[in-house]
């Protein structure tokens, strides 16, 4: 069974920084793309950033230049460094990973439990 466990959320003032981590554990053969999504109250979940196994990245326009995602393949962990945070970044942040559990199994999509990020003005 595969689990994604997130950490690092919290309350920060506008202009501040936070770093989120997400570690995949359990029965894992290979971790492909990983990423971060967020969902603010009353809004749909939206893409924040994605990163391939080779560390090619993609960002939402709203976070470009402020957020950086990275990963440690040896630890099956993805990170999201968030700088210059704004009140509109307030949301629950979810980790996502596409994982094959065994050599013969198909790729599946997994989600973390979510971590709250609150930016005060």
CSV table of C-alpha atoms in Angstrom, one decimal:
chain,number,residue,atom,x,y,z
A,1,UNK,CA,0.0,0.0,0.0
A,2,UNK,CA,1.3,3.4,-1.0
A,3,UNK,CA,1.0,6.5,1.2
A,4,UNK,CA,2.0,10.1,0.6
A,5,UNK,CA,2.7,12.0,3.9
A,6,UNK,CA,2.9,15.8,3.8
A,7,UNK,CA,4.4,18.2,6.3
A,8,UNK,CA,5.4,21.8,6.6
A,9,UNK,CA,2.2,23.8,6.4
A,10,UNK,CA,1.3,26.6,8.8
A,11,UNK,CA,0.5,30.2,9.3
A,12,UNK,CA,2.8,32.9,7.9
A,13,UNK,CA,2.6,36.6,7.3
A,14,UNK,CA,2.5,38.0,3.8
A,15,UNK,CA,6.0,38.1,2.3
A,16,UNK,CA,7.1,35.2,4.4
A,17,UNK,CA,8.2,31.7,3.3
A,18,UNK,CA,7.3,28.1,4.0
A,19,UNK,CA,8.6,24.8,2.8
A,20,UNK,CA,6.4,21.8,2.2
A,21,UNK,CA,7.6,18.2,2.0
A,22,UNK,CA,5.9,15.1,0.8
A,23,UNK,CA,7.3,11.6,1.2
A,24,UNK,CA,6.0,8.5,-0.6
A,25,UNK,CA,6.2,5.2,1.3
A,26,UNK,CA,5.0,1.7,1.1
A,27,UNK,CA,5.2,-0.8,-1.8
A,28,UNK,CA,6.9,1.3,-4.5
A,29,UNK,CA,8.6,0.2,-7.6
A,30,UNK,CA,8.9,3.6,-9.4
A,31,UNK,CA,7.8,7.1,-8.7
A,32,UNK,CA,7.1,9.1,-11.9
A,33,UNK,CA,5.8,12.6,-12.0
A,34,UNK,CA,5.2,14.3,-8.6
A,35,UNK,CA,3.5,17.6,-8.0
A,36,UNK,CA,1.5,20.0,-5.8
A,37,UNK,CA,-2.0,21.2,-6.1
A,38,UNK,CA,-4.0,23.5,-3.8
A,39,UNK,CA,-7.7,24.1,-3.0
A,40,UNK,CA,-8.9,27.3,-1.5
A,41,UNK,CA,-12.4,27.5,0.2
A,42,UNK,CA,-15.1,27.6,-2.4
A,43,UNK,CA,-12.7,27.0,-5.3
A,44,UNK,CA,-11.7,24.1,-7.3
A,45,UNK,CA,-8.4,22.3,-6.8
A,46,UNK,CA,-5.7,23.8,-9.0
A,47,UNK,CA,-2.3,22.9,-10.2
A,48,UNK,CA,0.6,24.6,-8.4
A,49,UNK,CA,3.7,22.8,-9.7
A,50,UNK,CA,4.8,19.5,-11.2
A,51,UNK,CA,8.2,17.9,-11.5
A,52,UNK,CA,9.3,14.9,-13.6
A,53,UNK,CA,11.6,12.2,-12.4
A,54,UNK,CA,14.4,14.0,-14.4
A,55,UNK,CA,13.5,17.2,-12.5
A,56,UNK,CA,11.8,19.1,-15.3
A,57,UNK,CA,9.4,21.5,-13.7
A,58,UNK,CA,6.1,23.2,-14.6
A,59,UNK,CA,4.4,26.0,-12.6
A,60,UNK,CA,1.1,27.8,-12.5
A,61,UNK,CA,1.5,31.4,-13.7
A,62,UNK,CA,0.4,32.7,-10.3
A,63,UNK,CA,3.4,31.1,-8.5
A,64,UNK,CA,6.1,31.5,-11.1
A,65,UNK,CA,9.2,33.2,-9.7
A,66,UNK,CA,8.0,32.7,-6.1
A,67,UNK,CA,7.6,28.9,-5.7
A,68,UNK,CA,10.2,26.2,-6.4
A,69,UNK,CA,9.6,22.5,-6.5
A,70,UNK,CA,12.4,19.9,-6.2
A,71,UNK,CA,12.6,16.2,-5.5
A,72,UNK,CA,14.9,13.6,-4.0
A,73,UNK,CA,14.4,10.4,-5.9
A,74,UNK,CA,16.4,8.3,-3.4
A,75,UNK,CA,13.9,9.3,-0.7
A,76,UNK,CA,10.8,9.4,-2.9
A,77,UNK,CA,10.2,12.9,-1.6
A,78,UNK,CA,9.1,16.1,-3.3
A,79,UNK,CA,9.4,19.6,-1.9
A,80,UNK,CA,7.8,22.9,-2.5
A,81,UNK,CA,9.7,26.1,-1.4
A,82,UNK,CA,7.2,29.0,-1.2
A,83,UNK,CA,8.6,32.5,-1.0
A,84,UNK,CA,7.0,35.9,-1.1
A,85,UNK,CA,3.8,34.4,0.1
A,86,UNK,CA,0.5,36.3,-0.5
A,87,UNK,CA,-2.9,36.0,1.2
A,88,UNK,CA,-4.3,34.6,-2.0
A,89,UNK,CA,-1.9,31.6,-1.6
A,90,UNK,CA,-4.0,30.5,1.4
A,91,UNK,CA,-5.3,27.0,0.7
A,92,UNK,CA,-5.0,23.4,1.5
A,93,UNK,CA,-2.0,22.1,-0.4
A,94,UNK,CA,-2.0,18.5,-1.7
A,95,UNK,CA,0.9,16.4,-2.9
A,96,UNK,CA,0.4,14.2,-5.9
A,97,UNK,CA,2.5,11.3,-7.3
A,98,UNK,CA,2.2,8.8,-10.1
A,99,UNK,CA,3.5,5.5,-8.8
A,100,UNK,CA,3.9,2.0,-10.0
A,101,UNK,CA,3.8,-0.4,-7.0
A,102,UNK,CA,5.5,-3.4,-8.7
A,103,UNK,CA,7.4,-4.0,-11.9
A,104,UNK,CA,4.2,-5.5,-13.5
A,105,UNK,CA,1.6,-3.1,-12.1
A,106,UNK,CA,0.1,-0.1,-13.9
A,107,UNK,CA,0.8,3.5,-13.0
A,108,UNK,CA,-1.6,4.9,-10.4
A,109,UNK,CA,-2.3,8.3,-9.1
A,110,UNK,CA,-1.9,9.0,-5.4
A,111,UNK,CA,-2.8,12.0,-3.2
A,112,UNK,CA,-1.5,13.2,0.1
A,113,UNK,CA,-3.9,14.1,3.0
A,114,UNK,CA,-3.4,17.8,2.5
A,115,UNK,CA,-1.7,20.5,4.6
A,116,UNK,CA,-3.1,23.9,5.4
A,117,UNK,CA,-1.2,27.0,4.4
A,118,UNK,CA,-2.5,30.3,5.7
A,119,UNK,CA,-1.0,33.6,4.8
A,120,UNK,CA,-2.1,36.6,6.8
A,121,UNK,CA,-2.1,40.2,5.4
